[in-house]
Short mmCIF file of C-alpha atoms in Angstrom, two decimals:
data_model
loop_
_atom_site.label_atom_id
_atom_site.label_comp_id
_atom_site.label_asym_id
_atom_site.label_seq_id
_atom_site.Cartn_x
_atom_site.Cartn_y
_atom_site.Cartn_z
CA MET A 1 -0.12 -0.16 -0.31
CA GLY A 2 1.37 3.22 -1.00
CA THR A 3 1.57 6.42 1.44
CA LYS A 4 -1.13 8.14 -0.16
CA SER A 5 -3.51 5.32 0.22
CA LEU A 6 -2.32 4.46 3.85
CA CYS A 7 -3.23 8.16 4.44
CA LEU A 8 -6.49 8.19 2.81
CA PHE A 9 -7.17 4.92 5.04
CA ILE A 10 -6.02 6.22 8.17
CA ALA A 11 -8.17 9.65 7.36
CA SER A 12 -11.11 7.57 6.52
CA VAL A 13 -11.04 5.43 9.64
CA LEU A 14 -10.64 8.48 11.65
CA ILE A 15 -13.44 10.23 10.07
CA ALA A 16 -15.64 7.24 10.68
CA TYR A 17 -14.73 7.01 14.28
CA TYR A 18 -15.65 10.60 14.88
CA ILE A 19 -18.95 10.46 13.20
CA TYR A 20 -20.14 6.80 14.49
CA THR A 21 -22.35 7.10 17.43
CA PRO A 22 -24.12 4.14 18.74
CA MET A 23 -27.65 4.42 18.48
CA PRO A 24 -30.90 2.70 19.79
CA GLU A 25 -31.78 0.03 17.61
CA ASN A 26 -35.43 1.42 17.42
CA PHE A 27 -34.30 4.90 16.08
CA GLU A 28 -35.11 5.56 12.40
CA ASP A 29 -32.41 7.07 9.86
CA ARG A 30 -29.52 5.93 12.15
CA TRP A 31 -26.92 6.89 9.84
CA LYS A 32 -28.29 10.49 9.00
CA LEU A 33 -28.73 10.91 12.83
CA MET A 34 -25.02 10.16 13.34
CA LEU A 35 -23.87 12.76 10.82
CA ILE A 36 -26.19 15.48 12.35
CA THR A 37 -24.85 14.43 15.82
CA ALA A 38 -21.47 14.61 14.66
CA VAL A 39 -22.11 18.14 13.15
CA PHE A 40 -23.68 19.29 16.36
CA ARG A 41 -20.55 17.72 18.13
CA THR A 42 -17.96 19.70 16.05
CA VAL A 43 -19.72 22.93 16.71
CA GLU A 44 -19.63 22.32 20.44
CA HIS A 45 -15.73 21.43 20.42
CA LEU A 46 -15.12 24.49 18.12
CA ALA A 47 -17.31 26.60 20.66
CA GLY A 48 -15.19 25.49 23.65
CA PHE A 49 -11.81 25.98 21.69
CA ALA A 50 -13.01 29.29 20.60
CA GLU A 51 -13.74 30.24 24.35
CA ARG A 52 -10.56 28.58 25.63
CA LEU A 53 -8.70 31.04 23.12
CA GLY A 54 -10.71 34.11 24.41
CA LEU A 55 -12.31 34.67 21.11
CA MET A 56 -15.91 34.48 22.04
CA HIS A 57 -18.13 32.85 24.85
CA TYR A 58 -18.97 29.38 24.30
CA MET A 59 -22.81 30.29 23.39
CA GLU A 60 -21.89 32.95 20.95
CA ALA A 61 -20.24 30.28 18.88
CA LEU A 62 -22.94 28.01 19.44
CA MET A 63 -25.38 30.82 18.04
CA LEU A 64 -23.42 30.52 14.77
CA ILE A 65 -26.16 27.25 13.94
CA THR A 66 -29.00 29.92 14.53
CA VAL A 67 -27.42 32.60 12.08
CA ALA A 68 -26.96 29.60 9.43
CA GLU A 69 -30.49 28.26 9.93
CA TYR A 70 -32.10 31.97 9.71
CA VAL A 71 -34.75 32.53 7.14
CA PRO A 72 -36.53 35.97 6.34
CA PRO A 73 -40.07 36.33 6.75
CA THR A 74 -41.43 35.31 3.54
CA SER A 75 -45.63 35.18 3.01
CA ASP A 76 -46.85 32.09 0.52
CA GLU A 77 -50.48 31.39 -0.61
CA ASN A 78 -51.18 30.36 2.91
CA VAL A 79 -49.74 32.36 5.50
CA THR A 80 -49.00 36.01 5.92
CA VAL A 81 -45.40 36.28 7.78
CA THR A 82 -43.79 39.54 8.95
CA ASP A 83 -41.46 40.58 11.95
CA THR A 84 -42.78 42.93 14.18
CA GLU A 85 -42.92 44.04 17.95
CA PHE A 86 -45.29 42.88 20.43
CA SER A 87 -44.92 45.12 23.99
CA ASN A 88 -41.26 46.23 22.56
CA VAL A 89 -40.09 42.29 22.31
CA PRO A 90 -39.48 41.23 18.51
CA VAL A 91 -42.04 38.63 17.40
CA ARG A 92 -42.42 36.51 14.06
CA LEU A 93 -46.27 36.85 13.10
CA TYR A 94 -47.96 34.22 11.07
CA LEU A 95 -51.35 35.17 9.82
CA PRO A 96 -53.40 32.64 7.91
CA ARG A 97 -54.87 33.54 4.52
CA LYS A 98 -57.40 30.58 4.69
CA GLN A 99 -61.02 32.77 4.38
CA SER A 100 -63.56 31.74 7.27
CA SER A 101 -66.43 33.10 8.71
CA GLY A 102 -65.86 32.47 12.10
CA LEU A 103 -62.77 33.62 14.55
CA LYS A 104 -59.02 32.31 14.38
CA ARG A 105 -57.48 30.31 17.05
CA GLY A 106 -54.25 32.08 18.70
CA MET A 107 -50.88 30.73 19.76
CA VAL A 108 -47.85 32.15 21.51
CA TYR A 109 -44.66 29.99 20.79
CA PHE A 110 -41.50 30.30 22.38
CA HIS A 111 -38.53 28.37 20.74
CA GLY A 112 -35.78 26.23 22.07
CA GLY A 113 -32.35 26.87 22.73
CA GLY A 114 -31.40 26.71 26.28
CA TRP A 115 -32.34 30.33 26.83
CA CYS A 116 -29.12 30.90 24.99
CA VAL A 117 -29.53 30.29 21.46
CA GLY A 118 -32.24 29.82 18.71
CA GLY A 119 -34.71 32.03 17.08
CA ALA A 120 -37.94 32.72 15.64
CA GLY A 121 -36.57 32.81 12.24
CA MET A 122 -34.44 29.64 12.22
CA LYS A 123 -35.92 27.14 9.49
CA SER A 124 -37.30 24.81 11.37
CA TYR A 125 -39.31 26.88 13.70
CA ASP A 126 -40.40 28.95 10.71
CA LEU A 127 -41.75 25.79 9.32
CA LEU A 128 -43.41 24.69 12.16
CA SER A 129 -45.36 27.71 13.22
CA ARG A 130 -46.46 28.06 9.14
CA GLN A 131 -47.67 24.43 9.61
CA THR A 132 -49.28 25.61 12.82
CA SER A 133 -50.66 28.75 11.52
CA ASN A 134 -51.96 27.16 8.23
CA GLN A 135 -53.72 23.99 9.16
CA LEU A 136 -55.24 25.22 12.34
CA ASN A 137 -56.50 28.24 10.78
CA ALA A 138 -54.52 30.16 13.83
CA VAL A 139 -52.19 33.51 14.37
CA VAL A 140 -49.40 32.29 15.71
CA VAL A 141 -47.07 34.63 17.39
CA SER A 142 -43.18 33.40 17.46
CA VAL A 143 -41.36 35.33 20.21
CA ASN A 144 -37.77 36.31 20.04
CA TYR A 145 -37.05 36.62 23.49
CA ARG A 146 -33.46 38.17 24.94
CA LEU A 147 -31.01 35.33 25.22
CA ALA A 148 -27.85 34.26 27.51
CA PRO A 149 -25.20 35.34 27.94
CA LYS A 150 -26.09 38.79 27.47
CA TYR A 151 -29.34 38.59 29.65
CA HIS A 152 -30.21 36.40 32.31
CA PHE A 153 -32.90 35.06 34.10
CA PRO A 154 -35.69 36.58 34.61
CA VAL A 155 -35.35 38.56 31.30
CA GLN A 156 -36.07 35.45 29.28
CA PHE A 157 -39.48 35.11 31.10
CA GLU A 158 -40.21 38.56 31.31
CA ASP A 159 -39.98 39.07 27.43
CA ALA A 160 -42.21 35.76 27.10
CA TYR A 161 -44.79 36.98 29.50
CA SER A 162 -44.79 40.60 28.26
CA VAL A 163 -45.62 39.38 24.86
CA THR A 164 -48.42 37.00 26.08
CA LYS A 165 -50.13 39.28 28.02
CA PHE A 166 -50.01 41.90 24.92
CA PHE A 167 -51.51 39.41 22.67
CA LEU A 168 -54.29 38.25 25.27
CA GLN A 169 -55.67 42.05 25.36
CA GLY A 170 -59.07 42.21 24.07
CA SER A 171 -58.29 45.22 21.72
CA VAL A 172 -55.43 42.95 20.03
CA LEU A 173 -57.17 39.82 19.88
CA SER A 174 -60.19 41.71 17.96
CA GLN A 175 -57.48 43.45 15.92
CA TYR A 176 -56.55 40.05 14.36
CA GLY A 177 -59.99 38.35 14.61
CA VAL A 178 -58.45 35.81 17.64
CA ASP A 179 -61.20 33.82 19.50
CA PRO A 180 -60.78 34.50 23.18
CA ASN A 181 -61.71 31.08 23.92
CA ARG A 182 -59.16 29.50 21.62
CA ILE A 183 -55.65 30.52 22.60
CA CYS A 184 -52.69 28.58 23.76
CA VAL A 185 -49.03 28.86 24.79
CA ALA A 186 -46.55 26.45 23.35
CA GLY A 187 -42.95 25.93 23.20
CA ASP A 188 -40.24 23.12 23.02
CA SER A 189 -37.32 22.60 25.53
CA ALA A 190 -36.40 26.10 26.82
CA GLY A 191 -39.33 26.94 25.31
CA GLY A 192 -41.77 24.58 26.75
CA ASN A 193 -39.97 26.17 30.18
CA LEU A 194 -41.29 29.66 29.30
CA ALA A 195 -44.48 28.22 28.21
CA ALA A 196 -45.01 26.53 31.58
CA ALA A 197 -44.00 29.44 33.38
CA VAL A 198 -46.00 31.77 31.54
CA ALA A 199 -49.31 29.95 32.09
CA GLN A 200 -48.62 29.52 35.55
CA GLN A 201 -47.90 33.35 36.03
CA LEU A 202 -51.27 34.10 34.34
CA LEU A 203 -53.19 32.81 36.96
CA ASP A 204 -52.00 35.34 39.71
CA ASP A 205 -52.29 38.28 37.05
CA PRO A 206 -56.03 40.22 37.76
CA GLU A 207 -55.18 42.40 34.83
CA VAL A 208 -55.50 39.31 32.48
CA LYS A 209 -59.19 38.73 31.72
CA THR A 210 -58.62 36.17 28.92
CA LYS A 211 -57.80 32.57 30.08
CA LEU A 212 -55.74 30.16 27.99
CA LYS A 213 -57.38 27.05 26.81
CA VAL A 214 -54.36 24.92 26.09
CA GLN A 215 -50.77 24.71 27.11
CA ALA A 216 -48.52 22.45 24.99
CA LEU A 217 -45.13 21.45 26.18
CA LEU A 218 -42.50 19.72 23.77
CA TYR A 219 -39.59 17.92 25.68
CA PRO A 220 -39.47 20.82 28.19
CA ALA A 221 -36.96 21.69 30.81
CA LEU A 222 -38.89 22.33 34.13
CA GLN A 223 -36.70 21.91 37.29
CA THR A 224 -33.31 22.78 38.49
CA LEU A 225 -33.00 21.09 41.69
CA ASP A 226 -31.68 17.37 40.70
CA LEU A 227 -29.59 17.27 37.50
CA ASN A 228 -28.94 13.77 38.11
CA LEU A 229 -32.62 11.96 37.44
CA PRO A 230 -32.50 8.57 35.71
CA SER A 231 -32.98 10.42 32.35
CA TYR A 232 -29.91 12.39 32.94
CA GLN A 233 -27.94 9.34 33.69
CA ASP A 234 -29.41 7.37 31.20
CA ASN A 235 -28.98 9.80 28.25
CA GLU A 236 -25.91 11.54 29.61
CA ASN A 237 -24.41 11.42 26.10
CA LYS A 238 -27.59 10.64 23.54
CA PRO A 239 -28.09 12.71 20.11
CA ILE A 240 -28.28 16.48 19.99
CA LEU A 241 -28.29 17.54 23.77
CA SER A 242 -25.84 15.96 26.61
CA LYS A 243 -26.25 16.04 30.13
CA SER A 244 -23.21 18.43 29.98
CA LEU A 245 -24.71 20.67 27.41
CA MET A 246 -28.08 20.97 29.41
CA VAL A 247 -26.06 21.81 32.62
CA ARG A 248 -24.37 24.60 30.89
CA PHE A 249 -27.76 25.52 29.62
CA TRP A 250 -29.17 25.80 32.92
CA SER A 251 -26.13 27.65 34.45
CA GLU A 252 -26.14 30.13 31.72
CA TYR A 253 -29.62 30.90 32.23
CA PHE A 254 -28.70 32.51 35.61
CA THR A 255 -25.04 33.63 35.43
CA THR A 256 -21.96 33.40 33.51
CA ASP A 257 -20.51 32.39 36.84
CA SER A 258 -18.72 29.18 36.32
CA SER A 259 -18.95 28.21 40.17
CA LEU A 260 -22.69 27.66 39.45
CA ARG A 261 -21.84 25.58 36.46
CA GLU A 262 -19.67 23.37 38.47
CA ALA A 263 -21.89 22.68 41.53
CA MET A 264 -24.59 21.97 38.95
CA ALA A 265 -22.65 19.41 37.30
CA SER A 266 -21.96 17.60 40.67
CA ASN A 267 -25.53 18.00 41.57
CA ARG A 268 -24.61 19.96 44.73
CA HIS A 269 -25.95 23.31 44.15
CA VAL A 270 -29.47 23.43 46.28
CA PRO A 271 -28.67 25.22 49.62
CA ALA A 272 -29.95 23.19 52.57
CA GLU A 273 -32.62 25.82 53.18
CA SER A 274 -34.31 25.01 50.31
CA SER A 275 -34.78 21.30 50.96
CA HIS A 276 -38.41 21.45 51.24
CA LEU A 277 -38.47 21.89 47.50
CA PHE A 278 -37.45 18.41 46.57
CA GLN A 279 -40.74 17.09 47.73
CA PHE A 280 -41.56 18.58 44.15
CA VAL A 281 -38.82 16.86 42.15
CA ASN A 282 -38.78 13.57 43.73
CA TRP A 283 -38.50 11.11 41.37
CA SER A 284 -39.13 7.80 43.32
CA ASN A 285 -42.52 9.18 43.79
CA LEU A 286 -43.36 10.78 40.50
CA LEU A 287 -41.66 8.52 37.82
CA PRO A 288 -43.58 5.28 36.76
CA GLU A 289 -41.88 1.97 37.75
CA GLU A 290 -40.48 1.42 34.52
CA LEU A 291 -38.21 4.47 34.05
CA LYS A 292 -36.77 4.14 37.59
CA LYS A 293 -34.85 0.66 36.20
CA ASP A 294 -32.10 0.01 38.54
CA HIS A 295 -31.61 3.54 39.92
CA VAL A 296 -31.97 4.00 43.50
CA TYR A 297 -33.03 7.46 44.94
CA THR A 298 -30.58 9.06 47.23
CA SER A 299 -30.88 11.85 49.55
CA PRO A 300 -29.65 15.22 47.66
CA ILE A 301 -26.14 16.82 49.05
CA TYR A 302 -26.44 20.22 49.80
CA GLU A 303 -24.08 23.16 49.94
CA SER A 304 -24.05 26.04 51.73
CA SER A 305 -26.28 29.03 50.68
CA ASN A 306 -23.71 31.08 48.78
CA LEU A 307 -25.18 30.31 45.32
CA GLY A 308 -28.65 30.27 46.46
CA LYS A 309 -28.18 33.73 47.79
CA LYS A 310 -26.41 35.13 44.95
CA TYR A 311 -28.49 33.50 42.17
CA PRO A 312 -32.07 32.82 43.42
CA GLY A 313 -33.29 32.15 40.19
CA PHE A 314 -32.66 28.72 40.06
CA LEU A 315 -35.01 28.33 42.80
CA ASP A 316 -37.73 30.34 41.39
CA PRO A 317 -40.91 28.43 39.94
CA ARG A 318 -40.93 31.10 36.87
CA ALA A 319 -37.51 29.47 35.79
CA ALA A 320 -38.34 25.87 37.27
CA PRO A 321 -42.10 25.29 36.88
CA LEU A 322 -42.10 22.02 38.66
CA LEU A 323 -41.35 23.93 41.84
CA ALA A 324 -44.62 25.53 41.93
CA GLU A 325 -47.19 24.33 44.87
CA ASP A 326 -49.66 22.11 44.26
CA ALA A 327 -52.57 24.76 44.51
CA LYS A 328 -51.10 26.87 41.79
CA LEU A 329 -50.90 23.64 39.23
CA ARG A 330 -54.87 23.01 40.11
CA GLY A 331 -55.94 26.34 38.18
CA LEU A 332 -53.83 25.64 34.79
CA PRO A 333 -55.38 24.85 31.55
CA LEU A 334 -55.77 21.61 29.42
CA THR A 335 -52.02 20.12 28.69
CA TYR A 336 -50.30 18.52 25.96
CA VAL A 337 -46.59 17.16 27.12
CA LEU A 338 -44.30 15.62 24.65
CA THR A 339 -41.26 13.58 25.98
CA CYS A 340 -38.66 11.38 24.27
CA GLU A 341 -37.34 8.49 25.70
CA HIS A 342 -33.76 9.06 24.82
CA ASP A 343 -33.51 12.66 26.42
CA VAL A 344 -31.96 14.10 29.27
CA LEU A 345 -35.05 15.98 29.98
CA ARG A 346 -37.60 13.28 29.65
CA ASP A 347 -38.23 12.76 33.50
CA ASP A 348 -38.95 16.60 33.75
CA GLY A 349 -41.99 16.34 31.53
CA ILE A 350 -42.95 12.99 33.02
CA MET A 351 -42.73 14.29 36.69
CA TYR A 352 -44.88 17.29 35.49
CA VAL A 353 -47.29 15.09 33.75
CA SER A 354 -47.76 13.12 37.22
CA ARG A 355 -47.98 16.26 39.21
CA LEU A 356 -50.55 18.03 37.20
CA ARG A 357 -52.70 14.85 36.89
CA GLU A 358 -52.69 14.54 40.52
CA ALA A 359 -53.81 18.37 40.76
CA GLY A 360 -56.61 17.75 38.67
CA VAL A 361 -55.36 18.79 35.33
CA LYS A 362 -56.49 16.88 31.97
CA VAL A 363 -53.38 16.03 30.50
CA THR A 364 -52.25 14.43 27.12
CA HIS A 365 -49.09 12.71 27.40
CA ASN A 366 -47.05 11.34 24.22
CA HIS A 367 -44.21 9.43 25.19
CA ALA A 368 -41.77 8.93 22.07
CA GLU A 369 -40.10 5.71 22.50
CA ASP A 370 -37.85 5.98 19.76
CA ALA A 371 -37.14 9.73 19.80
CA PHE A 372 -34.51 11.96 21.26
CA HIS A 373 -34.39 15.87 22.35
CA GLY A 374 -35.24 18.32 19.69
CA ALA A 375 -36.59 15.53 17.20
CA LEU A 376 -39.38 18.03 16.02
CA MET A 377 -36.91 20.42 14.51
CA PHE A 378 -35.56 17.86 12.05
CA VAL A 379 -38.72 18.30 9.39
CA SER A 380 -36.66 20.18 6.42
CA SER A 381 -33.75 19.03 4.58
CA PRO A 382 -30.66 18.45 4.78
CA GLY A 383 -31.56 17.29 8.42
CA GLU A 384 -34.58 15.69 7.52
CA LEU A 385 -35.81 12.98 9.88
CA ALA A 386 -38.92 10.67 9.86
CA VAL A 387 -39.46 10.83 13.43
CA GLY A 388 -39.63 14.57 13.24
CA HIS A 389 -42.13 14.49 10.72
CA ARG A 390 -44.07 11.85 12.83
CA LEU A 391 -44.30 13.96 16.05
CA SER A 392 -44.52 17.04 14.33
CA ASN A 393 -47.87 15.84 12.67
CA GLN A 394 -49.01 14.04 16.32
CA TYR A 395 -48.69 17.57 17.88
CA ILE A 396 -50.57 19.64 15.41
CA LYS A 397 -53.40 16.91 15.19
CA TRP A 398 -53.56 16.92 18.76
CA LEU A 399 -53.93 20.97 18.89
CA ASN A 400 -56.44 20.90 15.92
CA ASP A 401 -58.96 18.45 18.13
CA ASN A 402 -58.49 20.37 21.25
CA LEU A 403 -57.74 24.06 20.75
#
């Protein structure tokens, strides 16, 4: 074998080794998903490298994916799309062109991205909002809330809440022909967190007269207390969202101080005086037996109160909706929750389903055994996956039947 052939062979082996990631047998499009995962992993490595060199913040580097995926607001024969502002917050507005004698449905949607990346203008979110608007004959408000690391909690929540409260005004609903009895909030991942938090906050706002009919939470992030749940352990290095990246997202939501991230990574960030909150995220009581597997619940290890005092946001239900009292949950609307088996956030969603049902809230829980975090975003080329189409169709069908 010549030197060139040997070098080519070695390079091919190294590339194959880098791309190959073990995938569960029930995954569709496994090789395509391996390539997508390799691309994400490469961007993460480059982001870490750039941060170590002092070139840019880690999340600023990850934001390049959002920039690459951006599409301008473009109307088509079904939907009119514009970029505008609601309550001084940028939104992308989708208005269905379908002629209808009645009023339209309404949705406020919050994109995912760990409160640090993402945007309403990303191709995947733009497509999902178009489909929702067209198929449901709904006015969709997709919110471009401010992001970390430039902005920390509660800014993201406040932007999300401000837009929702503005949209729920009678004059605004009338302007867009929206039925005040058919409105929902929805979001995926960090956006699911914001949707859940907004739905809870609306219950305490005497200025808001319009009630939500539905909240739809797609693989939501809902709690900050226990970052070593069975799902975090089982899916530590599964596609798209690893445990380490989710811990980074959580910590960046509150601060760029690495001490919080390090404490969260070791699951020793909660002060002893907040120990009563663990009753709301005790997976030994809230998860079904089949998900507990061989995991054994252990009592939390507490840290001093320093982090809790410096960054109280991670103990706030507006950032971690699973920490809400049962009395608050009882007032919530009809709920749709999507969880994915191979996702670190799986147990967040399942525990919320358990608590909502115990509080008497009607919940539809769609658990996808063959899916991973972010699956709904892979519905357009070149990263198109069959599982994304299936879950997207199920979500929109449920909304059509219930909203």
